[in-house]
mmCIF file of C-alpha atoms in Angstrom:
data_model
loop_
_atom_site.group_PDB
_atom_site.id
_atom_site.type_symbol
_atom_site.label_atom_id
_atom_site.label_comp_id
_atom_site.label_asym_id
_atom_site.label_seq_id
_atom_site.Cartn_x
_atom_site.Cartn_y
_atom_site.Cartn_z
ATOM 1 C CA MET O 1 40.114 5.098 5.718
ATOM 2 C CA LYS O 2 41.030 6.797 8.972
ATOM 3 C CA TYR O 3 41.764 3.784 11.147
ATOM 4 C CA LYS O 4 43.436 0.485 10.218
ATOM 5 C CA LEU O 5 41.469 -1.579 12.735
ATOM 6 C CA ALA O 6 38.203 0.030 11.612
ATOM 7 C CA LYS O 7 38.957 -0.917 8.013
ATOM 8 C CA GLU O 8 39.668 -4.516 9.012
ATOM 9 C CA LYS O 9 36.436 -4.749 11.006
ATOM 10 C CA LEU O 10 34.427 -3.138 8.209
ATOM 11 C CA ASN O 11 35.776 -5.610 5.660
ATOM 12 C CA HIS O 12 35.009 -8.538 7.975
ATOM 13 C CA ILE O 13 31.417 -7.295 8.337
ATOM 14 C CA ALA O 14 31.062 -6.893 4.570
ATOM 15 C CA GLU O 15 32.383 -10.406 4.046
ATOM 16 C CA GLU O 16 29.910 -11.801 6.588
ATOM 17 C CA LEU O 17 26.974 -10.004 4.986
ATOM 18 C CA LYS O 18 27.893 -11.492 1.606
ATOM 19 C CA ASP O 19 26.301 -14.690 2.895
ATOM 20 C CA GLU O 20 22.843 -14.838 1.326
ATOM 21 C CA LYS O 21 21.527 -16.889 4.241
ATOM 22 C CA HIS O 22 20.724 -13.542 5.877
ATOM 23 C CA LEU O 23 18.049 -13.029 3.207
ATOM 24 C CA ASN O 24 16.039 -15.558 5.209
ATOM 25 C CA SER O 25 15.946 -13.409 8.346
ATOM 26 C CA PRO O 26 12.281 -13.207 9.396
ATOM 27 C CA ASN O 27 11.789 -9.439 9.766
ATOM 28 C CA LEU O 28 11.640 -6.811 7.018
ATOM 29 C CA GLY O 29 11.990 -3.536 8.943
ATOM 30 C CA VAL O 30 14.819 -1.048 8.676
ATOM 31 C CA LEU O 31 16.045 -1.277 12.272
ATOM 32 C CA ASN O 32 15.375 -4.933 13.055
ATOM 33 C CA GLY O 33 15.067 -6.580 9.659
ATOM 34 C CA ILE O 34 16.624 -7.207 6.280
ATOM 35 C CA SER O 35 16.026 -3.630 5.089
ATOM 36 C CA GLY O 36 18.818 -2.515 7.402
ATOM 37 C CA ILE O 37 21.151 -5.085 5.843
ATOM 38 C CA ALA O 38 20.247 -3.680 2.418
ATOM 39 C CA LEU O 39 21.180 -0.185 3.615
ATOM 40 C CA PHE O 40 24.621 -1.426 4.611
ATOM 41 C CA LEU O 41 25.143 -3.283 1.325
ATOM 42 C CA PHE O 42 24.310 -0.242 -0.809
ATOM 43 C CA HIS O 43 26.462 2.090 1.265
ATOM 44 C CA TYR O 44 29.358 -0.358 1.292
ATOM 45 C CA TYR O 45 29.070 -0.470 -2.499
ATOM 46 C CA LYS O 46 29.252 3.344 -2.551
ATOM 47 C CA TYR O 47 32.389 3.206 -0.408
ATOM 48 C CA SER O 48 34.139 0.279 -2.099
ATOM 49 C CA GLY O 49 32.908 0.531 -5.685
ATOM 50 C CA ASP O 50 32.311 -3.230 -5.675
ATOM 51 C CA GLU O 51 29.081 -3.776 -7.637
ATOM 52 C CA TYR O 52 28.599 -7.180 -5.999
ATOM 53 C CA TYR O 53 27.229 -5.374 -2.953
ATOM 54 C CA SER O 54 24.847 -3.230 -4.985
ATOM 55 C CA ASN O 55 23.519 -6.300 -6.783
ATOM 56 C CA LEU O 56 23.122 -8.149 -3.486
ATOM 57 C CA GLY O 57 21.320 -5.139 -2.025
ATOM 58 C CA LYS O 58 18.868 -5.295 -4.935
ATOM 59 C CA LYS O 59 18.226 -8.957 -4.115
ATOM 60 C CA TYR O 60 17.207 -7.853 -0.631
ATOM 61 C CA ILE O 61 14.781 -5.289 -2.045
ATOM 62 C CA GLU O 62 13.289 -7.921 -4.372
ATOM 63 C CA GLU O 63 12.908 -10.269 -1.385
ATOM 64 C CA ILE O 64 11.139 -7.548 0.604
ATOM 65 C CA ILE O 65 8.688 -6.798 -2.201
ATOM 66 C CA ASP O 66 8.040 -10.511 -2.840
ATOM 67 C CA ARG O 67 7.277 -11.183 0.814
ATOM 68 C CA ILE O 68 4.869 -8.254 1.057
ATOM 69 C CA ASN O 69 3.129 -9.340 -2.156
ATOM 70 C CA ASN O 70 2.825 -12.846 -0.704
ATOM 71 C CA GLY O 71 1.080 -11.749 2.465
ATOM 72 C CA TYR O 72 3.739 -10.557 4.921
ATOM 73 C CA SER O 73 1.788 -8.263 7.218
ATOM 74 C CA PHE O 74 3.836 -7.191 10.262
ATOM 75 C CA PRO O 75 3.463 -3.415 10.050
ATOM 76 C CA THR O 76 5.954 -1.568 12.282
ATOM 77 C CA TYR O 77 8.824 0.744 11.398
ATOM 78 C CA CYS O 78 11.401 -1.163 13.424
ATOM 79 C CA SER O 79 10.681 -4.680 12.222
ATOM 80 C CA GLY O 80 8.030 -4.556 9.523
ATOM 81 C CA ILE O 81 6.498 -2.984 6.444
ATOM 82 C CA ALA O 82 6.721 0.687 7.460
ATOM 83 C CA GLY O 83 10.494 0.417 7.886
ATOM 84 C CA ALA O 84 10.907 -1.615 4.703
ATOM 85 C CA ALA O 85 8.861 0.891 2.690
ATOM 86 C CA TRP O 86 10.825 3.777 4.235
ATOM 87 C CA THR O 87 14.050 2.050 3.149
ATOM 88 C CA ILE O 88 12.839 1.652 -0.433
ATOM 89 C CA GLU O 89 11.954 5.353 -0.472
ATOM 90 C CA TYR O 90 15.363 6.281 0.912
ATOM 91 C CA LEU O 91 17.235 4.120 -1.611
ATOM 92 C CA ASN O 92 15.143 5.599 -4.412
ATOM 93 C CA GLU O 93 15.852 9.119 -3.152
ATOM 94 C CA TYR O 94 19.615 8.611 -3.251
ATOM 95 C CA ASN O 95 19.597 6.787 -6.605
ATOM 96 C CA PHE O 96 20.604 3.342 -5.358
ATOM 97 C CA ILE O 97 17.464 1.842 -6.955
ATOM 98 C CA LYS O 98 14.595 2.886 -9.214
ATOM 99 C CA PHE O 99 11.126 2.229 -7.875
ATOM 100 C CA ASN O 100 7.758 3.859 -8.586
ATOM 101 C CA SER O 101 6.318 4.229 -5.089
ATOM 102 C CA ASP O 102 3.438 6.415 -6.271
ATOM 103 C CA LYS O 103 2.238 3.507 -8.390
ATOM 104 C CA ASN O 104 3.079 0.591 -6.105
ATOM 105 C CA PHE O 105 2.530 1.744 -2.519
ATOM 106 C CA ASN O 106 -1.209 2.514 -2.501
ATOM 107 C CA GLU O 107 -2.231 -0.613 -0.588
ATOM 108 C CA ILE O 108 0.740 -0.294 1.766
ATOM 109 C CA ASP O 109 -0.222 3.308 2.518
ATOM 110 C CA GLU O 110 -3.785 2.315 3.399
ATOM 111 C CA TYR O 111 -2.591 -0.553 5.602
ATOM 112 C CA LEU O 112 -0.048 1.562 7.463
ATOM 113 C CA LEU O 113 -2.589 4.335 7.984
ATOM 114 C CA GLU O 114 -4.962 1.804 9.571
ATOM 115 C CA ASN O 115 -2.205 0.676 11.921
ATOM 116 C CA MET O 116 -1.222 4.240 12.775
ATOM 117 C CA LYS O 117 -4.849 5.029 13.663
ATOM 118 C CA SER O 118 -5.055 1.860 15.772
ATOM 119 C CA CYS O 119 -1.971 2.922 17.736
ATOM 120 C CA MET O 120 -3.386 6.408 18.190
ATOM 121 C CA ILE O 121 -6.621 5.014 19.611
ATOM 122 C CA LYS O 122 -4.568 2.994 22.124
ATOM 123 C CA GLY O 123 -2.414 6.001 23.011
ATOM 124 C CA GLN O 124 0.738 4.302 21.672
ATOM 125 C CA PHE O 125 3.192 6.770 20.096
ATOM 126 C CA ASP O 126 6.466 4.790 20.217
ATOM 127 C CA PHE O 127 8.855 5.518 17.283
ATOM 128 C CA LEU O 128 10.083 1.953 16.858
ATOM 129 C CA HIS O 129 6.782 0.111 17.150
ATOM 130 C CA CYS O 130 3.836 2.515 17.061
ATOM 131 C CA SER O 131 2.354 5.683 15.574
ATOM 132 C CA ILE O 132 5.445 7.885 15.184
ATOM 133 C CA GLY O 133 7.146 5.155 13.146
ATOM 134 C CA TYR O 134 4.242 5.174 10.697
ATOM 135 C CA GLY O 135 4.246 8.955 10.686
ATOM 136 C CA TYR O 136 7.949 8.985 9.871
ATOM 137 C CA TYR O 137 7.258 6.827 6.814
ATOM 138 C CA PHE O 138 4.448 9.157 5.689
ATOM 139 C CA LEU O 139 6.775 12.127 6.148
ATOM 140 C CA LYS O 140 9.307 10.528 3.796
ATOM 141 C CA ARG O 141 6.573 9.865 1.234
ATOM 142 C CA TYR O 142 5.256 13.423 1.597
ATOM 143 C CA ASN O 143 8.716 14.718 0.757
ATOM 144 C CA LEU O 144 9.308 12.468 -2.256
ATOM 145 C CA THR O 145 5.975 11.845 -3.988
ATOM 146 C CA HIS O 146 5.437 13.380 -7.432
ATOM 147 C CA SER O 147 1.656 13.266 -7.039
ATOM 148 C CA LYS O 148 -0.182 16.343 -5.746
ATOM 149 C CA LYS O 149 -3.059 14.114 -4.704
ATOM 150 C CA LEU O 150 -0.812 11.801 -2.681
ATOM 151 C CA LYS O 151 1.098 14.721 -1.192
ATOM 152 C CA LYS O 152 -2.190 16.084 0.135
ATOM 153 C CA GLU O 153 -3.102 12.660 1.582
ATOM 154 C CA TYR O 154 0.271 12.261 3.289
ATOM 155 C CA LEU O 155 0.015 15.759 4.716
ATOM 156 C CA ASN O 156 -3.404 14.887 6.123
ATOM 157 C CA ASN O 157 -1.962 11.708 7.708
ATOM 158 C CA ILE O 158 0.816 13.716 9.337
ATOM 159 C CA HIS O 159 -1.616 16.307 10.685
ATOM 160 C CA GLN O 160 -3.789 13.512 12.092
ATOM 161 C CA LEU O 161 -0.786 12.250 14.029
ATOM 162 C CA ILE O 162 0.115 15.745 15.248
ATOM 163 C CA ASP O 163 -3.470 16.287 16.435
ATOM 164 C CA ASN O 164 -3.407 12.946 18.216
ATOM 165 C CA LEU O 165 -0.106 13.667 19.943
ATOM 166 C CA TYR O 166 -1.538 16.984 21.072
ATOM 167 C CA ASN O 167 -4.662 15.308 22.447
ATOM 168 C CA LEU O 168 -2.649 12.550 24.162
ATOM 169 C CA SER O 169 -0.402 14.992 25.998
ATOM 170 C CA PHE O 170 -0.792 15.875 29.664
ATOM 171 C CA ALA O 171 -0.072 19.346 31.006
ATOM 172 C CA ASN O 172 1.296 20.596 34.300
ATOM 173 C CA GLN O 173 3.110 23.706 35.508
ATOM 174 C CA ASN O 174 6.327 22.570 33.816
ATOM 175 C CA GLY O 175 4.985 21.916 30.325
ATOM 176 C CA ILE O 176 3.513 18.854 28.597
ATOM 177 C CA TYR O 177 4.386 15.172 28.659
ATOM 178 C CA TRP O 178 3.224 11.807 27.353
ATOM 179 C CA ILE O 179 2.761 8.537 29.239
ATOM 180 C CA ASN O 180 3.866 5.510 27.220
ATOM 181 C CA THR O 181 1.070 2.923 27.196
ATOM 182 C CA PHE O 182 2.974 0.434 25.024
ATOM 183 C CA GLU O 183 3.235 -2.955 26.715
ATOM 184 C CA GLY O 184 6.322 -3.630 28.794
ATOM 185 C CA PHE O 185 6.834 -0.076 30.053
ATOM 186 C CA PRO O 186 6.457 0.975 33.691
ATOM 187 C CA LYS O 187 2.967 2.172 34.532
ATOM 188 C CA ASP O 188 2.557 5.954 34.835
ATOM 189 C CA SER O 189 6.093 6.523 33.555
ATOM 190 C CA ILE O 190 7.306 9.257 31.246
ATOM 191 C CA ASP O 191 10.117 7.941 29.057
ATOM 192 C CA THR O 192 12.614 10.699 28.185
ATOM 193 C CA GLY O 193 14.432 8.749 25.445
ATOM 194 C CA SER O 194 14.569 8.687 21.647
ATOM 195 C CA ALA O 195 13.374 5.174 20.864
ATOM 196 C CA HIS O 196 10.180 5.093 22.897
ATOM 197 C CA GLY O 197 9.735 8.461 24.571
ATOM 198 C CA MET O 198 9.661 12.234 24.614
ATOM 199 C CA SER O 199 12.950 12.869 22.812
ATOM 200 C CA GLY O 200 11.611 10.788 19.929
ATOM 201 C CA ILE O 201 8.411 12.842 19.839
ATOM 202 C CA ILE O 202 10.365 16.112 19.831
ATOM 203 C CA SER O 203 12.686 14.849 17.082
ATOM 204 C CA PHE O 204 9.740 13.743 14.948
ATOM 205 C CA LEU O 205 8.011 17.106 15.323
ATOM 206 C CA THR O 206 11.195 18.973 14.387
ATOM 207 C CA ASN O 207 11.442 16.756 11.308
ATOM 208 C CA VAL O 208 7.889 17.774 10.388
ATOM 209 C CA LEU O 209 8.761 21.471 10.634
ATOM 210 C CA SER O 210 12.029 20.899 8.747
ATOM 211 C CA HIS O 211 9.937 19.687 5.790
ATOM 212 C CA ASN O 212 8.263 23.114 5.687
ATOM 213 C CA ILE O 213 4.998 21.753 7.031
ATOM 214 C CA LYS O 214 3.298 24.544 8.907
ATOM 215 C CA SER O 215 1.899 23.411 12.255
ATOM 216 C CA LEU O 216 1.404 25.690 15.231
ATOM 217 C CA LYS O 217 0.483 22.623 17.298
ATOM 218 C CA ALA O 218 3.820 20.955 16.483
ATOM 219 C CA LEU O 219 5.703 24.126 17.421
ATOM 220 C CA LYS O 220 3.746 24.481 20.657
ATOM 221 C CA MET O 221 4.377 20.856 21.604
ATOM 222 C CA ILE O 222 8.116 21.210 20.964
ATOM 223 C CA ASP O 223 8.173 24.300 23.170
ATOM 224 C CA LEU O 224 6.206 22.781 26.052
ATOM 225 C CA ALA O 225 7.799 19.316 25.852
ATOM 226 C CA THR O 226 11.339 20.713 25.999
ATOM 227 C CA SER O 227 10.265 22.861 28.963
ATOM 228 C CA PHE O 228 8.976 19.774 30.771
ATOM 229 C CA ILE O 229 12.198 17.826 30.241
ATOM 230 C CA LEU O 230 14.276 20.836 31.300
ATOM 231 C CA SER O 231 12.359 20.869 34.576
ATOM 232 C CA ALA O 232 13.588 17.323 35.305
ATOM 233 C CA LYS O 233 17.278 18.258 35.248
ATOM 234 C CA THR O 234 19.049 16.732 38.221
ATOM 235 C CA ASP O 235 22.389 16.749 40.044
ATOM 236 C CA HIS O 236 21.551 13.629 42.040
ATOM 237 C CA LEU O 237 22.349 11.076 39.303
ATOM 238 C CA ASN O 238 25.227 10.069 37.055
ATOM 239 C CA SER O 239 23.105 11.289 34.166
ATOM 240 C CA ALA O 240 21.906 14.856 33.624
ATOM 241 C CA TYR O 241 18.302 13.645 33.319
ATOM 242 C CA PRO O 242 16.504 10.544 34.607
ATOM 243 C CA LYS O 243 15.631 7.639 32.331
ATOM 244 C CA ASN O 244 11.978 7.846 33.366
ATOM 245 C CA ILE O 245 9.949 10.468 35.186
ATOM 246 C CA TYR O 246 7.145 9.064 37.298
ATOM 247 C CA VAL O 247 3.913 11.016 37.291
ATOM 248 C CA HIS O 248 3.157 10.637 40.973
ATOM 249 C CA SER O 249 6.718 10.896 42.280
ATOM 250 C CA ILE O 250 8.246 14.187 43.352
ATOM 251 C CA ASP O 251 11.260 12.659 45.114
ATOM 252 C CA GLN O 252 14.295 13.034 42.810
ATOM 253 C CA HIS O 253 16.143 10.373 44.801
ATOM 254 C CA LEU O 254 13.724 7.772 43.409
ATOM 255 C CA ALA O 255 14.760 8.619 39.857
ATOM 256 C CA GLU O 256 16.856 6.148 37.856
ATOM 257 C CA ALA O 257 19.954 7.299 35.984
ATOM 258 C CA SER O 258 19.890 6.750 32.253
ATOM 259 C CA ARG O 259 22.487 4.743 30.408
ATOM 260 C CA MET O 260 24.729 6.221 27.706
ATOM 261 C CA ALA O 261 22.866 5.309 24.536
ATOM 262 C CA TRP O 262 20.860 6.483 21.547
ATOM 263 C CA CYS O 263 17.723 4.779 22.803
ATOM 264 C CA TYR O 264 17.429 6.167 26.337
ATOM 265 C CA GLY O 265 18.504 9.202 28.276
ATOM 266 C CA ASP O 266 20.916 12.083 28.007
ATOM 267 C CA LEU O 267 22.278 11.671 24.482
ATOM 268 C CA GLY O 268 18.816 11.469 22.936
ATOM 269 C CA ILE O 269 17.664 14.444 24.999
ATOM 270 C CA ALA O 270 20.674 16.501 23.899
ATOM 271 C CA SER O 271 20.053 15.584 20.255
ATOM 272 C CA ALA O 272 16.363 16.506 20.534
ATOM 273 C CA PHE O 273 17.244 19.841 22.173
ATOM 274 C CA MET O 274 19.736 20.599 19.397
ATOM 275 C CA LYS O 275 17.083 19.968 16.739
ATOM 276 C CA ALA O 276 14.438 21.916 18.627
ATOM 277 C CA SER O 277 16.760 24.920 18.980
ATOM 278 C CA LYS O 278 16.269 25.627 15.270
ATOM 279 C CA PHE O 279 12.656 26.538 16.026
ATOM 280 C CA ILE O 280 12.332 27.675 19.651
ATOM 281 C CA LYS O 281 14.423 28.715 22.683
ATOM 282 C CA GLU O 282 17.545 28.739 20.494
ATOM 283 C CA LYS O 283 20.206 29.933 22.958
ATOM 284 C CA GLU O 284 18.810 28.037 25.953
ATOM 285 C CA LEU O 285 18.482 24.693 24.176
ATOM 286 C CA LEU O 286 21.823 24.969 22.376
ATOM 287 C CA LYS O 287 23.565 25.725 25.654
ATOM 288 C CA GLU O 288 21.803 22.908 27.480
ATOM 289 C CA SER O 289 22.443 20.346 24.725
ATOM 290 C CA GLU O 290 26.161 21.126 24.822
ATOM 291 C CA ARG O 291 26.171 21.028 28.646
ATOM 292 C CA ILE O 292 24.618 17.552 28.584
ATOM 293 C CA MET O 293 27.115 16.268 26.041
ATOM 294 C CA LEU O 294 30.093 17.734 27.910
ATOM 295 C CA ARG O 295 28.894 16.207 31.157
ATOM 296 C CA CYS O 296 28.589 12.826 29.468
ATOM 297 C CA CYS O 297 32.157 13.038 28.144
ATOM 298 C CA SER O 298 33.438 12.041 31.568
ATOM 299 C CA ARG O 299 31.172 9.003 31.812
ATOM 300 C CA LYS O 300 33.416 6.106 30.831
ATOM 301 C CA HIS O 301 33.111 3.405 33.505
ATOM 302 C CA LEU O 302 30.638 0.582 32.923
ATOM 303 C CA THR O 303 28.678 1.476 36.063
ATOM 304 C CA GLU O 304 28.155 4.993 34.680
ATOM 305 C CA THR O 305 27.406 4.080 31.080
ATOM 306 C CA GLY O 306 25.862 0.603 30.933
ATOM 307 C CA VAL O 307 27.706 0.054 27.636
ATOM 308 C CA VAL O 308 28.436 -3.645 27.112
ATOM 309 C CA ASP O 309 28.449 -4.031 23.316
ATOM 310 C CA SER O 310 29.192 -2.124 20.117
ATOM 311 C CA GLY O 311 25.808 -1.622 18.442
ATOM 312 C CA LEU O 312 24.008 1.571 17.497
ATOM 313 C CA CYS O 313 21.022 1.336 19.815
ATOM 314 C CA HIS O 314 22.720 1.102 23.194
ATOM 315 C CA GLY O 315 26.359 0.418 22.370
ATOM 316 C CA SER O 316 29.605 2.223 21.678
ATOM 317 C CA LEU O 317 29.108 3.018 17.986
ATOM 318 C CA GLY O 318 25.803 4.786 18.603
ATOM 319 C CA ILE O 319 27.483 7.012 21.194
ATOM 320 C CA ALA O 320 30.392 7.716 18.851
ATOM 321 C CA LEU O 321 28.002 8.783 16.081
ATOM 322 C CA ILE O 322 26.073 11.187 18.303
ATOM 323 C CA TYR O 323 29.313 12.791 19.468
ATOM 324 C CA LYS O 324 30.505 13.076 15.872
ATOM 325 C CA ASN O 325 27.260 14.848 14.958
ATOM 326 C CA PHE O 326 27.761 17.310 17.808
ATOM 327 C CA TYR O 327 31.351 17.912 16.758
ATOM 328 C CA ASP O 328 30.220 18.610 13.186
ATOM 329 C CA ILE O 329 27.716 21.181 14.482
ATOM 330 C CA THR O 330 29.789 22.848 17.227
ATOM 331 C CA SER O 331 33.456 22.214 16.233
ATOM 332 C CA ASN O 332 34.105 21.442 19.905
ATOM 333 C CA LYS O 333 37.237 19.273 19.880
ATOM 334 C CA THR O 334 36.205 17.544 23.115
ATOM 335 C CA PHE O 335 33.283 16.019 21.229
ATOM 336 C CA HIS O 336 35.650 14.803 18.501
ATOM 337 C CA GLN O 337 37.912 13.185 21.096
ATOM 338 C CA THR O 338 34.956 11.551 22.833
ATOM 339 C CA SER O 339 33.650 10.229 19.513
ATOM 340 C CA ASP O 340 37.067 8.665 18.845
ATOM 341 C CA TYR O 341 37.106 7.135 22.329
ATOM 342 C CA TRP O 342 33.768 5.392 21.779
ATOM 343 C CA LEU O 343 34.685 4.303 18.265
ATOM 344 C CA ASN O 344 37.820 2.637 19.611
ATOM 345 C CA ASP O 345 35.818 1.124 22.477
ATOM 346 C CA GLY O 346 33.335 -0.332 20.011
ATOM 347 C CA LEU O 347 36.051 -1.756 17.780
ATOM 348 C CA MET O 348 37.813 -3.372 20.744
ATOM 349 C CA LYS O 349 34.544 -4.984 21.815
ATOM 350 C CA GLY O 350 34.494 -6.808 18.459
ATOM 351 C CA CYS O 351 36.719 -9.530 19.892
ATOM 352 C CA PHE O 352 34.537 -12.664 19.815
ATOM 353 C CA PRO O 353 36.103 -15.556 17.856
ATOM 354 C CA ASP O 354 32.604 -16.862 17.076
ATOM 355 C CA GLY O 355 31.056 -13.434 16.535
ATOM 356 C CA LEU O 356 29.928 -11.977 13.199
ATOM 357 C CA GLY O 357 32.959 -10.008 12.095
ATOM 358 C CA GLY O 358 33.992 -10.443 15.732
ATOM 359 C CA PHE O 359 30.901 -8.681 17.118
ATOM 360 C CA LYS O 360 28.043 -9.808 19.328
ATOM 361 C CA LYS O 361 25.180 -7.995 21.025
ATOM 362 C CA TYR O 362 24.330 -8.378 24.687
ATOM 363 C CA GLU O 363 20.792 -9.530 25.420
ATOM 364 C CA ASN O 364 19.181 -11.270 28.391
ATOM 365 C CA ASP O 365 22.476 -11.717 30.248
ATOM 366 C CA LYS O 366 24.348 -13.307 27.344
ATOM 367 C CA TYR O 367 26.127 -12.386 24.111
ATOM 368 C CA ILE O 368 24.516 -13.438 20.828
ATOM 369 C CA ASN O 369 25.122 -12.894 17.129
ATOM 370 C CA GLU O 370 22.969 -10.278 15.382
ATOM 371 C CA VAL O 371 22.974 -8.921 11.818
ATOM 372 C CA ASN O 372 20.455 -6.071 11.967
ATOM 373 C CA LEU O 373 20.981 -2.303 11.915
ATOM 374 C CA LEU O 374 19.726 -1.486 15.409
ATOM 375 C CA ASP O 375 22.160 -3.546 17.454
ATOM 376 C CA GLY O 376 23.848 -5.868 14.959
ATOM 377 C CA ILE O 377 26.670 -5.806 12.444
ATOM 378 C CA ALA O 378 24.781 -3.991 9.656
ATOM 379 C CA GLY O 379 24.497 -0.990 11.964
ATOM 380 C CA ILE O 380 28.047 -1.357 13.262
ATOM 381 C CA GLY O 381 29.288 -1.401 9.665
ATOM 382 C CA LEU O 382 27.292 1.710 8.772
ATOM 383 C CA GLY O 383 28.588 3.392 11.910
ATOM 384 C CA ILE O 384 32.195 2.623 10.975
ATOM 385 C CA LEU O 385 31.592 4.033 7.491
ATOM 386 C CA SER O 386 30.175 7.271 8.900
ATOM 387 C CA LEU O 387 32.882 7.670 11.521
ATOM 388 C CA THR O 388 35.984 6.845 9.499
ATOM 389 C CA THR O 389 35.412 7.591 5.810
ATOM 390 C CA ASP O 390 34.671 10.641 3.690
ATOM 391 C CA THR O 391 31.856 8.811 1.872
ATOM 392 C CA GLU O 392 28.713 10.965 1.862
ATOM 393 C CA LEU O 393 26.128 9.124 3.935
ATOM 394 C CA ASN O 394 22.561 9.853 4.980
ATOM 395 C CA TRP O 395 21.499 6.499 6.433
ATOM 396 C CA GLU O 396 21.385 8.000 9.961
ATOM 397 C CA GLN O 397 17.972 9.363 8.996
ATOM 398 C CA SER O 398 16.704 5.841 9.675
ATOM 399 C CA MET O 399 17.219 6.479 13.399
ATOM 400 C CA MET O 400 16.161 10.162 13.291
ATOM 401 C CA LEU O 401 19.780 11.066 14.133
#
């Protein structure tokens, strides 16, 4: 273990998640549900060798399957069945469990396809809650199924989503973009982030191509979508790109700076550009992704970052992980130093006497306890494992990192 404090915090989180009361958490999904807790338990077992955590993780999987069999029906990737099924696939892939998805997931597949089509009809593409989340599950199944018949069906589902994204896009002189119609988002706004917006779409499409799925439409969308975001580059904000681009606004001074986070803004854009560079505009996108990350290295003050907690979604550990990934790719020592800065910041924020392992998330102007992967201690624990141990980990796939 690289850092003494990190080890202490990790052990406190593991001890907290030993409490089986968390099995009663209402959601099943991988980001905001008990599937994310299961991911931590299995990976902590891999790190520690303590089989208690593997056995407890299996209890979580049994609970997930029992609830679905007994009528649990919330479908999304973030909080529901799509994320839970993705987690089971992932754990099966890396030999944490044995589960015959080809035999047992037929009804789930049909149900999730219905929900994906419903989202597509409404023009809702959001990764966490809408069509891309379902598509990400189908992509995992496409990669892992042993059935030629199912592989063909999953491929068809993925192409349906690609066609829909193509049809939902709007074009202008700068490229293509999508307007998020999911409830709660500003009207006529173009979200540039990973969780709900264009960076998430680009990352999903690069994942499709990385699975050797041939799609000229996917390649074209990556090309035109990156061009559109590049056109929004600004020197008028603390961030390199705005959080949202408004369709009818041409005044850059009306743009809102993005926070430092996985979910919104510069870091997600840089990550999407890095992935896209494997397929198009290699030199331009690589250079721009590194420029964004270097610019963000100097953003440390709260007013520049908006970072008020430690979680993966919009907290310190998520930032640290993205910088670590960039260091691993580029060997730029500044990225390594920045990753260490945000790791330390996240650990120091775990200072609440009544927190879970000392940690709380910030929500609606107050700090609350949270166990999930997205912004709770399961994700913080996984982040600490990735940042400070040599244990081979792949859980970051759950966030398309």
